[in-house]
Amino acid sequence: MAVNPALLLLTDSRLPAGGHAHSGGTEQAIATGTVHDLASLAAFLRGRLHTSGHVAAALAAAACALGEESSRTGACAQPWPEALGASRAEALGTSPTRSEALGALWILLDAEADARTASPAQRAASRTQGRLLLRVARRLWPSPTLDDLTAGPDLRCPGALDDLALAVPNPHHPIALGAAAHAAGASPEDAALAAAYHAITGPATAAVRLLGLDPVAVHGLLADLTPDLATTASDATPYSRPWAELPARSAPALDLLAERHAGAKVRLFVS
Amino acid sequence: MGANHDDHHHAPAHHGRALRLGVGGPVGSGKTALVAALCRTLGGSLRLGVVTNDIYTTEDADFLRRAGVLDQERILAVETGCCPHTAIRDDIAANLDAVETLEDRFGPLDLVIVESGGDNLTATFSRGLADRQIFVLDVSGGDKVPRKGGPGVTSADLLVINKIDLAPLVDADLDVMARDAAAVRGDRPVLFTSIRQDPSASAVAAWVSEQALSWPHEPVSAA
Ligand SMILES: Nc1nc2c(ncn2[C@@H]2O[C@H](COP(=O)(O)OP(=O)(O)OP(=O)(O)O)[C@@H](O)[C@H]2O)c(=O)[nH]1
Ligand SMILES: [Mg+2]
């Protein structure tokens, strides 16, 4: 299948969404000596991809799938009860409208991301990147139907990015990435691939800058990881609601690095 | 426009959004000193916010907070991940976010100043971030710098050449600097300052004030 061109834009480090200022724990791993050469960087990136990268990929795929579902269904003001589990629907009253139901679902999915992000510093970094990405994505792929009064009533609904922004103004990065991928016309598996790629490319670039490693050698590490990127993306797609089944691989070392970084007096990267 | 100045000073107009002013220039040229001076001089007449882009620490933000020239919460620091110029030109997301946070919390504001991390002569602000920009050089970098040009020197809305108190010590010829700057800048203004000797930076503050007061704004709704 041909690559979705929008995916290239979403994963490009030149996407102006603030990603360049985050090292994903690399700066602190270098400060503590854990990462100090090519081999230790290779281990760090592999570990990152298979833990937080794997989780981010699954969350991004779920967010993209929720975006797809929201685009398929119903007019804005119509009841949309079947989308919700019984207990959620009850909390919203007997027949929530489409926007109420979707708002609740975005909040729920974002909470799943929160539950899988133990470090408060990492939560903050993820939400900052999510907010900036959401803002950029809403300008790049504005909802086509929001202001289009010629559209039928079924189409006059906010797009997935608007639904998300209304419900969760500071979403976790993988959630924003998944919603953006949907808005750009990409599939959940594309979204997962973008999230997995994001999990290793920013950290790799940070190591080039901080350690002065040969940039081609570091790109060689990324090239070696491409088969793992593909399996991470395909493993990430089978999860549907209830999202409690989403993977929760943890990386305590990354949590500790994130916390340490937040308290560091001297640092170049936000995270 | 001059006649309106005083009125505005007493009752700053309600702008659609604040004027965003970028302050850039090489390391140590006096950007933070200038931002502090502008806050000191304009703080009484304009509603201000400041965003700093420190490279390693929150040194500049801390300096401004300590200087007491502005309410501490109105100063936000942005980290730029090794690339100060990226954060003001290619990927302005974090800076825009900080500017909008200030406007949300304290708005309406008249002026938000964004100080770039010290960088090289090619670093300029994106028009998506800054409506006006000042490029700050200092005489101790050598009187050849304006001649060398570069986008900061040639295209900034205002070029400030600071630390003229040091000119005799470093053998800098201010006339040469003025002539070379005029040659590459055409009509765009150049001001010579010593923030050490004039801590209010009065000439620069007057220019900034004029920019802020003539910034197009939405009419104040009838109230
Ligand atoms: N002699 C003299 N020193 C000055 C003048 N203006 C600033 N300085 C000093 O120059 C040094 C650097 O000033 P800053 O305002 O921190 O410079 P900066 O451009 O913000 O520096 P970075 O943010 O690190 O790039 C400080 O020690 C200031 O006190 C001046 O007009 N004359
Ligand atoms: Mg400074």
Short mmCIF file of C-alpha atoms and ligand atoms in Angstrom, two decimals:
data_model
loop_
_atom_site.label_atom_id
_atom_site.label_comp_id
_atom_site.label_asym_id
_atom_site.label_seq_id
_atom_site.Cartn_x
_atom_site.Cartn_y
_atom_site.Cartn_z
CA MET A 1 0.00 0.00 0.00
CA ALA A 2 1.28 3.48 -0.86
CA VAL A 3 2.41 5.62 2.05
CA ASN A 4 -0.07 8.27 3.03
CA PRO A 5 1.68 11.59 2.21
CA ALA A 6 0.09 13.26 5.24
CA LEU A 7 1.93 10.76 7.40
CA LEU A 8 5.22 12.13 6.09
CA LEU A 9 4.21 15.61 7.19
CA LEU A 10 3.10 14.42 10.62
CA THR A 11 6.34 12.57 11.30
CA ASP A 12 8.72 15.14 9.83
CA SER A 13 10.88 16.74 12.52
CA ARG A 14 10.27 20.01 10.70
CA LEU A 15 6.58 19.92 11.66
CA PRO A 16 6.36 23.17 13.63
CA ALA A 17 4.73 21.70 16.72
CA GLY A 18 7.42 22.19 19.34
CA GLY A 19 8.91 18.68 19.19
CA HIS A 20 12.46 19.91 18.63
CA ALA A 21 12.72 21.02 22.26
CA HIS A 22 12.04 17.54 23.73
CA SER A 23 14.62 14.77 24.13
CA GLY A 24 12.35 12.13 25.69
CA GLY A 25 14.72 11.52 28.59
CA THR A 26 17.87 11.43 26.45
CA GLU A 27 19.38 14.59 27.90
CA GLN A 28 19.09 13.22 31.43
CA ALA A 29 20.28 9.76 30.37
CA ILE A 30 23.38 11.49 29.03
CA ALA A 31 23.77 13.62 32.16
CA THR A 32 23.70 10.50 34.33
CA GLY A 33 26.12 8.65 32.03
CA THR A 34 23.64 5.94 31.02
CA VAL A 35 23.88 7.01 27.40
CA HIS A 36 27.44 7.88 26.43
CA ASP A 37 28.19 6.30 23.05
CA LEU A 38 26.58 4.67 20.04
CA ALA A 39 26.03 1.28 21.71
CA SER A 40 24.39 2.71 24.82
CA LEU A 41 22.24 4.96 22.64
CA ALA A 42 21.17 1.95 20.58
CA ALA A 43 20.03 0.14 23.75
CA PHE A 44 18.25 3.25 25.00
CA LEU A 45 16.33 3.73 21.75
CA ARG A 46 15.38 0.06 21.52
CA GLY A 47 14.12 0.11 25.09
CA ARG A 48 12.21 3.32 24.51
CA LEU A 49 10.53 1.97 21.38
CA HIS A 50 9.38 -1.25 23.02
CA THR A 51 8.03 0.40 26.19
CA SER A 52 6.70 3.93 25.98
CA GLY A 53 6.84 3.85 22.17
CA HIS A 54 4.71 0.71 22.07
CA VAL A 55 2.14 2.24 24.43
CA ALA A 56 2.09 5.53 22.50
CA ALA A 57 1.54 3.63 19.25
CA ALA A 58 -1.46 1.78 20.67
CA LEU A 59 -2.94 4.99 22.10
CA ALA A 60 -2.46 6.85 18.82
CA ALA A 61 -4.14 4.02 16.91
CA ALA A 62 -7.07 4.05 19.34
CA ALA A 63 -7.41 7.82 18.99
CA CYS A 64 -7.34 7.59 15.21
CA ALA A 65 -10.00 4.85 15.33
CA LEU A 66 -12.18 7.00 17.58
CA GLY A 67 -11.80 9.82 15.07
CA GLU A 68 -12.92 7.47 12.29
CA GLU A 69 -15.88 6.32 14.32
CA SER A 70 -16.93 9.89 15.06
CA SER A 71 -16.77 10.83 11.38
CA ARG A 72 -18.96 7.89 10.40
CA THR A 73 -21.78 8.42 12.80
CA GLY A 74 -24.79 10.57 13.28
CA ALA A 75 -25.78 14.20 13.27
CA CYS A 76 -24.50 16.39 16.06
CA ALA A 77 -27.70 16.80 17.99
CA GLN A 78 -28.86 13.22 17.67
CA PRO A 79 -28.67 10.85 20.63
CA TRP A 80 -25.70 8.55 20.41
CA PRO A 81 -26.14 6.14 23.27
CA GLU A 82 -24.77 2.99 21.70
CA ALA A 83 -21.29 4.46 21.63
CA LEU A 84 -21.04 4.39 25.37
CA GLY A 85 -20.83 1.71 27.96
CA ALA A 86 -23.89 1.62 30.20
CA SER A 87 -22.23 3.24 33.22
CA ARG A 88 -20.82 6.13 31.21
CA ALA A 89 -24.15 6.76 29.49
CA GLU A 90 -25.82 6.88 32.87
CA ALA A 91 -23.44 9.55 34.07
CA LEU A 92 -24.45 11.69 31.08
CA GLY A 93 -28.17 11.11 31.37
CA THR A 94 -30.25 8.63 29.44
CA SER A 95 -29.60 9.80 25.91
CA PRO A 96 -26.42 11.80 25.45
CA THR A 97 -26.05 13.70 22.19
CA ARG A 98 -23.29 12.86 19.79
CA SER A 99 -21.06 15.66 21.06
CA GLU A 100 -21.63 14.72 24.70
CA ALA A 101 -20.85 11.10 23.98
CA LEU A 102 -17.75 11.93 21.98
CA GLY A 103 -16.52 14.36 24.59
CA ALA A 104 -16.85 11.65 27.22
CA LEU A 105 -14.99 9.18 25.02
CA TRP A 106 -12.08 11.54 24.33
CA ILE A 107 -11.81 12.22 28.05
CA LEU A 108 -11.85 8.49 28.74
CA LEU A 109 -9.16 7.70 26.19
CA ASP A 110 -7.00 10.54 27.47
CA ALA A 111 -7.39 9.13 30.98
CA GLU A 112 -6.10 5.78 29.69
CA ALA A 113 -2.98 7.61 28.51
CA ASP A 114 -2.68 9.30 31.89
CA ALA A 115 -2.95 5.96 33.68
CA ARG A 116 -0.05 4.67 31.59
CA THR A 117 2.18 7.66 32.28
CA ALA A 118 3.44 7.36 35.84
CA SER A 119 5.80 10.32 36.03
CA PRO A 120 4.14 13.73 36.56
CA ALA A 121 6.96 15.37 34.59
CA GLN A 122 6.34 13.03 31.68
CA ARG A 123 2.62 13.73 31.83
CA ALA A 124 3.32 17.43 31.64
CA ALA A 125 5.72 17.01 28.70
CA SER A 126 3.24 14.79 26.87
CA ARG A 127 0.36 17.22 27.41
CA THR A 128 2.45 20.20 26.31
CA GLN A 129 3.41 18.42 23.09
CA GLY A 130 -0.17 17.28 22.62
CA ARG A 131 -1.55 20.79 23.00
CA LEU A 132 0.95 22.24 20.52
CA LEU A 133 0.33 19.46 18.01
CA LEU A 134 -3.44 19.87 18.32
CA ARG A 135 -3.14 23.57 17.61
CA VAL A 136 -0.97 23.00 14.55
CA ALA A 137 -3.10 20.13 13.24
CA ARG A 138 -6.32 22.16 13.52
CA ARG A 139 -4.76 24.78 11.27
CA LEU A 140 -3.34 22.25 8.82
CA TRP A 141 -6.46 20.11 8.55
CA PRO A 142 -9.37 22.31 9.57
CA SER A 143 -12.70 20.61 9.99
CA PRO A 144 -14.24 20.74 6.52
CA THR A 145 -17.81 20.66 7.72
CA LEU A 146 -17.92 22.96 10.72
CA ASP A 147 -18.81 26.12 8.80
CA ASP A 148 -20.20 24.50 5.71
CA LEU A 149 -23.87 25.37 5.87
CA THR A 150 -24.58 23.72 2.55
CA ALA A 151 -23.73 20.34 4.02
CA GLY A 152 -26.59 18.14 5.11
CA PRO A 153 -27.44 18.17 8.80
CA ASP A 154 -25.61 14.87 9.22
CA LEU A 155 -22.38 16.47 8.15
CA ARG A 156 -22.61 19.66 10.14
CA CYS A 157 -20.56 18.35 13.04
CA PRO A 158 -17.20 19.35 14.41
CA GLY A 159 -14.28 17.29 13.14
CA ALA A 160 -12.43 14.89 15.41
CA LEU A 161 -9.76 17.47 16.26
CA ASP A 162 -12.42 19.96 17.33
CA ASP A 163 -14.23 17.32 19.40
CA LEU A 164 -10.95 16.49 21.10
CA ALA A 165 -9.97 20.11 21.69
CA LEU A 166 -13.35 20.88 23.22
CA ALA A 167 -13.24 17.88 25.54
CA VAL A 168 -9.51 17.84 26.36
CA PRO A 169 -7.69 21.10 25.61
CA ASN A 170 -4.32 19.61 26.71
CA PRO A 171 -4.46 16.03 25.43
CA HIS A 172 -1.60 13.57 25.76
CA HIS A 173 0.62 13.63 22.69
CA PRO A 174 -0.36 10.18 21.32
CA ILE A 175 -4.04 11.11 21.55
CA ALA A 176 -3.48 14.35 19.63
CA LEU A 177 -1.31 12.49 17.12
CA GLY A 178 -3.99 9.87 16.50
CA ALA A 179 -6.71 12.48 16.06
CA ALA A 180 -4.44 14.49 13.75
CA ALA A 181 -3.65 11.39 11.70
CA HIS A 182 -7.37 10.80 11.24
CA ALA A 183 -7.98 14.43 10.27
CA ALA A 184 -5.18 14.10 7.71
CA GLY A 185 -6.79 11.02 6.20
CA ALA A 186 -4.44 8.41 7.66
CA SER A 187 -5.38 5.04 9.17
CA PRO A 188 -4.96 3.83 12.78
CA GLU A 189 -1.96 1.76 11.74
CA ASP A 190 -0.41 4.86 10.14
CA ALA A 191 -1.04 6.75 13.37
CA ALA A 192 0.65 3.97 15.35
CA LEU A 193 3.64 4.04 13.03
CA ALA A 194 3.92 7.82 13.44
CA ALA A 195 3.85 7.49 17.23
CA ALA A 196 6.46 4.73 17.24
CA TYR A 197 8.70 6.77 14.95
CA HIS A 198 8.26 9.84 17.14
CA ALA A 199 9.31 7.80 20.16
CA ILE A 200 12.83 7.29 18.81
CA THR A 201 13.69 10.04 16.32
CA GLY A 202 13.55 13.01 18.71
CA PRO A 203 15.72 11.23 21.29
CA ALA A 204 18.20 10.18 18.59
CA THR A 205 18.56 13.77 17.35
CA ALA A 206 19.04 15.02 20.90
CA ALA A 207 21.92 12.57 21.35
CA VAL A 208 23.57 13.82 18.15
CA ARG A 209 23.43 17.35 19.48
CA LEU A 210 24.49 16.60 23.05
CA LEU A 211 27.19 13.98 22.48
CA GLY A 212 28.46 15.08 19.11
CA LEU A 213 27.96 11.56 17.74
CA ASP A 214 28.33 10.95 14.02
CA PRO A 215 24.86 11.77 12.69
CA VAL A 216 25.07 9.11 9.99
CA ALA A 217 25.95 6.43 12.55
CA VAL A 218 22.95 7.50 14.65
CA HIS A 219 20.69 7.33 11.61
CA GLY A 220 22.11 3.85 11.12
CA LEU A 221 20.65 2.92 14.51
CA LEU A 222 17.27 4.23 13.40
CA ALA A 223 17.52 2.26 10.18
CA ASP A 224 18.25 -0.90 12.20
CA LEU A 225 15.06 -0.29 14.17
CA THR A 226 12.75 0.01 11.15
CA PRO A 227 11.59 -3.64 11.32
CA ASP A 228 10.67 -3.04 14.97
CA LEU A 229 8.76 0.07 13.94
CA ALA A 230 6.68 -2.02 11.57
CA THR A 231 5.86 -4.69 14.16
CA THR A 232 5.13 -2.06 16.81
CA ALA A 233 2.64 -0.41 14.45
CA SER A 234 0.87 -3.64 13.54
CA ASP A 235 0.78 -4.85 17.16
CA ALA A 236 -0.79 -1.54 18.13
CA THR A 237 -3.97 -1.74 16.10
CA PRO A 238 -6.20 -4.50 17.53
CA TYR A 239 -7.42 -2.57 20.59
CA SER A 240 -10.96 -1.32 20.63
CA ARG A 241 -13.16 -0.21 23.49
CA PRO A 242 -13.08 -0.84 26.38
CA TRP A 243 -9.61 0.59 26.24
CA ALA A 244 -8.56 -0.91 29.54
CA GLU A 245 -7.02 -3.66 27.38
CA LEU A 246 -4.53 -1.25 25.84
CA PRO A 247 -0.93 -2.25 26.60
CA ALA A 248 0.66 -0.75 29.68
CA ARG A 249 4.35 -1.55 29.27
CA SER A 250 6.17 0.57 31.76
CA ALA A 251 9.72 1.90 31.75
CA PRO A 252 10.57 2.95 35.31
CA ALA A 253 13.98 4.20 34.20
CA LEU A 254 12.34 6.64 31.78
CA ASP A 255 10.00 7.80 34.55
CA LEU A 256 12.95 8.43 36.86
CA LEU A 257 14.91 10.23 34.16
CA ALA A 258 11.92 12.46 33.44
CA GLU A 259 11.53 13.36 37.11
CA ARG A 260 15.22 14.03 37.49
CA HIS A 261 15.22 16.20 34.39
CA ALA A 262 12.34 18.31 35.65
CA GLY A 263 14.36 19.12 38.76
CA ALA A 264 17.65 19.78 36.96
CA LYS A 265 19.11 23.26 37.30
CA VAL A 266 20.77 23.24 33.91
CA ARG A 267 19.12 21.77 30.85
CA LEU A 268 18.67 22.40 27.16
CA PHE A 269 15.56 20.35 26.44
CA VAL A 270 12.13 20.66 28.03
CA SER A 271 11.98 16.91 28.65
CA MET B 1 -0.84 60.37 15.41
CA GLY B 2 1.26 62.36 17.85
CA ALA B 3 -1.79 64.14 19.19
CA ASN B 4 -3.38 60.89 20.23
CA HIS B 5 -0.40 59.69 22.17
CA ASP B 6 -1.27 61.16 25.51
CA ASP B 7 -4.83 59.88 25.46
CA HIS B 8 -3.63 56.41 24.75
CA HIS B 9 -1.11 56.61 27.53
CA HIS B 10 -3.85 57.27 30.01
CA ALA B 11 -6.23 54.68 28.67
CA PRO B 12 -4.46 52.05 26.60
CA ALA B 13 -6.67 50.90 23.78
CA HIS B 14 -8.23 47.46 23.86
CA HIS B 15 -6.32 45.70 21.09
CA GLY B 16 -7.60 42.64 19.30
CA ARG B 17 -4.42 41.13 20.67
CA ALA B 18 -1.20 42.56 21.98
CA LEU B 19 1.62 43.71 19.73
CA ARG B 20 4.28 41.00 19.78
CA LEU B 21 7.81 42.36 19.85
CA GLY B 22 10.82 40.11 19.24
CA VAL B 23 14.18 41.09 20.73
CA GLY B 24 17.07 39.19 19.16
CA GLY B 25 20.82 39.48 18.72
CA PRO B 26 24.13 37.83 19.59
CA VAL B 27 24.99 36.46 23.02
CA GLY B 28 25.53 39.09 25.68
CA SER B 29 24.70 42.14 23.56
CA GLY B 30 22.24 43.45 26.14
CA LYS B 31 18.88 41.92 25.16
CA THR B 32 17.81 41.18 28.72
CA ALA B 33 19.07 44.57 29.90
CA LEU B 34 16.95 46.17 27.16
CA VAL B 35 13.85 44.13 28.04
CA ALA B 36 14.26 45.15 31.68
CA ALA B 37 14.62 48.79 30.64
CA LEU B 38 11.50 48.61 28.46
CA CYS B 39 9.48 47.10 31.30
CA ARG B 40 10.74 49.81 33.65
CA THR B 41 9.94 52.63 31.26
CA LEU B 42 6.72 51.35 29.68
CA GLY B 43 5.25 49.35 32.56
CA GLY B 44 3.26 52.34 33.78
CA SER B 45 1.53 53.05 30.48
CA LEU B 46 1.27 49.67 28.72
CA ARG B 47 0.03 46.28 29.90
CA LEU B 48 3.01 44.02 29.42
CA GLY B 49 4.03 40.39 29.27
CA VAL B 50 7.49 38.90 28.66
CA VAL B 51 8.66 35.54 27.27
CA THR B 52 12.34 34.60 27.60
CA ASN B 53 14.14 31.88 25.62
CA ASP B 54 17.03 30.87 27.83
CA ILE B 55 19.52 28.37 26.54
CA TYR B 56 20.53 26.31 29.59
CA THR B 57 18.78 27.77 32.58
CA THR B 58 16.06 30.22 33.48
CA GLU B 59 18.73 32.86 34.08
CA ASP B 60 17.14 35.62 32.01
CA ALA B 61 13.67 35.01 33.41
CA ASP B 62 15.13 34.96 36.93
CA PHE B 63 17.07 38.18 36.29
CA LEU B 64 13.92 39.94 35.10
CA ARG B 65 11.89 38.61 38.02
CA ARG B 66 14.55 39.74 40.48
CA ALA B 67 14.81 43.13 38.82
CA GLY B 68 11.23 43.64 39.92
CA VAL B 69 10.38 45.51 36.74
CA LEU B 70 7.27 43.44 36.13
CA ASP B 71 4.90 41.24 38.07
CA GLN B 72 6.72 37.86 38.33
CA GLU B 73 3.90 35.84 36.82
CA ARG B 74 3.96 37.95 33.68
CA ILE B 75 7.37 36.51 32.76
CA LEU B 76 7.41 33.04 31.19
CA ALA B 77 10.53 31.06 30.24
CA VAL B 78 10.59 28.76 27.19
CA GLU B 79 13.25 26.08 26.69
CA THR B 80 14.60 25.73 23.19
CA GLY B 81 16.45 22.38 23.01
CA CYS B 82 19.86 23.47 21.66
CA CYS B 83 18.37 25.60 18.91
CA PRO B 84 17.39 29.13 19.95
CA HIS B 85 16.83 30.20 16.36
CA THR B 86 14.51 27.26 15.64
CA ALA B 87 12.23 28.41 18.46
CA ILE B 88 11.80 31.90 17.00
CA ARG B 89 11.80 31.08 13.31
CA ASP B 90 11.12 27.51 12.14
CA ASP B 91 9.07 26.06 14.97
CA ILE B 92 7.49 28.85 16.93
CA ALA B 93 4.88 26.64 18.64
CA ALA B 94 6.25 26.82 22.19
CA ASN B 95 6.77 30.57 22.02
CA LEU B 96 3.29 31.19 20.60
CA ASP B 97 1.89 28.99 23.33
CA ALA B 98 3.66 31.08 25.98
CA VAL B 99 2.48 34.36 24.42
CA GLU B 100 -1.10 33.14 24.31
CA THR B 101 -0.88 31.82 27.86
CA LEU B 102 0.11 35.31 29.03
CA GLU B 103 -2.73 36.88 27.06
CA ASP B 104 -5.23 34.38 28.43
CA ARG B 105 -4.11 34.87 32.02
CA PHE B 106 -3.53 38.61 32.08
CA GLY B 107 -5.17 39.93 28.91
CA PRO B 108 -5.98 42.14 27.34
CA LEU B 109 -2.34 43.15 27.02
CA ASP B 110 -0.81 45.90 24.92
CA LEU B 111 2.65 44.46 24.38
CA VAL B 112 4.26 41.03 24.72
CA ILE B 113 8.05 41.01 24.40
CA VAL B 114 9.79 37.77 23.34
CA GLU B 115 13.55 37.70 24.03
CA SER B 116 15.38 35.19 21.87
CA GLY B 117 18.26 33.14 23.22
CA GLY B 118 21.55 34.73 22.17
CA ASP B 119 22.38 33.51 18.67
CA ASN B 120 24.22 34.41 15.50
CA LEU B 121 23.72 37.15 12.95
CA THR B 122 21.29 35.12 10.82
CA ALA B 123 18.69 34.61 13.55
CA THR B 124 15.49 36.51 12.95
CA PHE B 125 11.93 36.12 14.19
CA SER B 126 9.20 34.57 12.09
CA ARG B 127 6.42 37.03 11.24
CA GLY B 128 4.12 34.38 12.65
CA LEU B 129 5.56 35.09 16.10
CA ALA B 130 6.71 38.71 16.15
CA ASP B 131 4.88 41.69 14.62
CA ARG B 132 7.96 43.86 15.15
CA GLN B 133 11.53 42.94 15.90
CA ILE B 134 14.54 44.63 17.41
CA PHE B 135 18.04 43.34 16.75
CA VAL B 136 20.55 44.23 19.47
CA LEU B 137 24.27 44.42 18.70
CA ASP B 138 26.94 45.77 20.97
CA VAL B 139 30.00 47.78 20.04
CA SER B 140 32.41 45.34 21.64
CA GLY B 141 31.65 42.77 18.93
CA GLY B 142 33.61 45.11 16.63
CA ASP B 143 32.54 48.02 14.46
CA LYS B 144 32.60 45.78 11.38
CA VAL B 145 29.42 43.89 12.37
CA PRO B 146 26.87 46.18 10.66
CA ARG B 147 28.93 45.98 7.48
CA LYS B 148 28.76 42.19 7.57
CA GLY B 149 24.99 42.48 7.43
CA GLY B 150 22.89 39.34 7.74
CA PRO B 151 19.11 39.22 8.13
CA GLY B 152 19.09 40.48 11.72
CA VAL B 153 21.06 43.60 10.90
CA THR B 154 19.42 44.32 7.56
CA SER B 155 15.78 43.48 8.15
CA ALA B 156 14.98 44.12 11.82
CA ASP B 157 12.44 46.89 12.29
CA LEU B 158 14.85 48.57 14.69
CA LEU B 159 18.60 48.02 15.03
CA VAL B 160 19.97 48.87 18.46
CA ILE B 161 23.73 49.26 18.88
CA ASN B 162 24.32 48.99 22.61
CA LYS B 163 27.19 49.55 25.06
CA ILE B 164 28.43 52.73 23.38
CA ASP B 165 30.03 53.54 26.75
CA LEU B 166 32.58 50.86 25.82
CA ALA B 167 33.34 52.25 22.35
CA PRO B 168 36.55 54.07 23.33
CA LEU B 169 37.83 50.96 25.13
CA VAL B 170 37.40 48.68 22.12
CA ASP B 171 38.29 51.25 19.47
CA ALA B 172 34.86 51.05 17.89
CA ASP B 173 34.06 53.88 15.51
CA LEU B 174 30.37 54.69 15.93
CA ASP B 175 30.30 56.79 12.77
CA VAL B 176 31.47 53.82 10.76
CA MET B 177 28.80 51.64 12.37
CA ALA B 178 26.10 54.23 11.64
CA ARG B 179 27.19 54.61 8.04
CA ASP B 180 27.44 50.86 7.38
CA ALA B 181 24.09 50.17 9.03
CA ALA B 182 22.39 52.89 6.98
CA ALA B 183 23.90 51.41 3.82
CA VAL B 184 22.27 48.02 4.35
CA ARG B 185 19.09 49.19 6.12
CA GLY B 186 17.86 52.02 3.94
CA ASP B 187 15.29 54.04 5.90
CA ARG B 188 14.89 51.61 8.77
CA PRO B 189 15.94 53.15 12.09
CA VAL B 190 19.14 52.57 14.06
CA LEU B 191 19.55 53.72 17.68
CA PHE B 192 22.78 53.91 19.67
CA THR B 193 22.39 53.19 23.38
CA SER B 194 24.19 52.61 26.60
CA ILE B 195 21.77 50.87 28.90
CA ARG B 196 24.47 51.11 31.56
CA GLN B 197 24.32 54.91 31.38
CA ASP B 198 20.62 55.27 30.53
CA PRO B 199 18.81 52.43 32.36
CA SER B 200 15.48 53.63 30.96
CA ALA B 201 16.64 53.14 27.36
CA SER B 202 14.51 56.15 26.59
CA ALA B 203 14.97 56.36 22.83
CA VAL B 204 14.21 52.66 22.29
CA ALA B 205 11.26 52.85 24.68
CA ALA B 206 9.83 55.76 22.71
CA TRP B 207 10.06 53.75 19.48
CA VAL B 208 8.44 50.69 21.09
CA SER B 209 5.70 52.78 22.64
CA GLU B 210 4.88 54.29 19.28
CA GLN B 211 4.69 50.83 17.71
CA ALA B 212 2.39 49.55 20.45
CA LEU B 213 0.10 52.55 20.34
CA SER B 214 -0.25 52.52 16.58
CA TRP B 215 -0.82 48.75 16.51
CA PRO B 216 -4.16 48.21 14.76
CA HIS B 217 -6.78 47.30 17.29
CA GLU B 218 -10.42 46.49 17.37
CA PRO B 219 -12.58 49.45 18.30
CA VAL B 220 -13.52 49.43 21.96
CA SER B 221 -17.07 48.15 22.10
CA ALA B 222 -19.59 50.69 23.37
CA ALA B 223 -19.79 50.37 27.12
N1 LIG C 1 29.09 48.43 29.66
C1 LIG C 1 27.85 48.05 29.37
N2 LIG C 1 27.40 46.85 29.73
C2 LIG C 1 26.14 46.50 29.43
C3 LIG C 1 25.27 47.37 28.74
N3 LIG C 1 24.07 46.74 28.56
C4 LIG C 1 24.20 45.51 29.12
N4 LIG C 1 25.45 45.37 29.65
C5 LIG C 1 25.99 44.20 30.35
O1 LIG C 1 26.25 43.17 29.40
C6 LIG C 1 26.04 41.89 29.97
C7 LIG C 1 25.09 41.08 29.13
O2 LIG C 1 23.83 41.71 29.14
P1 LIG C 1 22.48 40.92 28.95
O3 LIG C 1 21.37 41.91 28.97
O4 LIG C 1 22.41 39.78 29.86
O5 LIG C 1 22.72 40.38 27.48
P2 LIG C 1 21.82 39.37 26.63
O6 LIG C 1 21.90 39.81 25.22
O7 LIG C 1 20.48 39.26 27.23
O8 LIG C 1 22.62 38.01 26.83
P3 LIG C 1 22.12 36.50 26.47
O9 LIG C 1 20.67 36.43 26.79
O10 LIG C 1 22.97 35.65 27.34
O11 LIG C 1 22.42 36.32 25.02
C8 LIG C 1 25.53 42.13 31.37
O12 LIG C 1 26.60 42.03 32.27
C9 LIG C 1 25.01 43.56 31.31
O13 LIG C 1 25.05 44.22 32.56
C10 LIG C 1 25.76 48.67 28.37
O14 LIG C 1 25.09 49.51 27.77
N5 LIG C 1 27.06 48.94 28.70
MG MG C 2 19.39 37.52 27.78
#
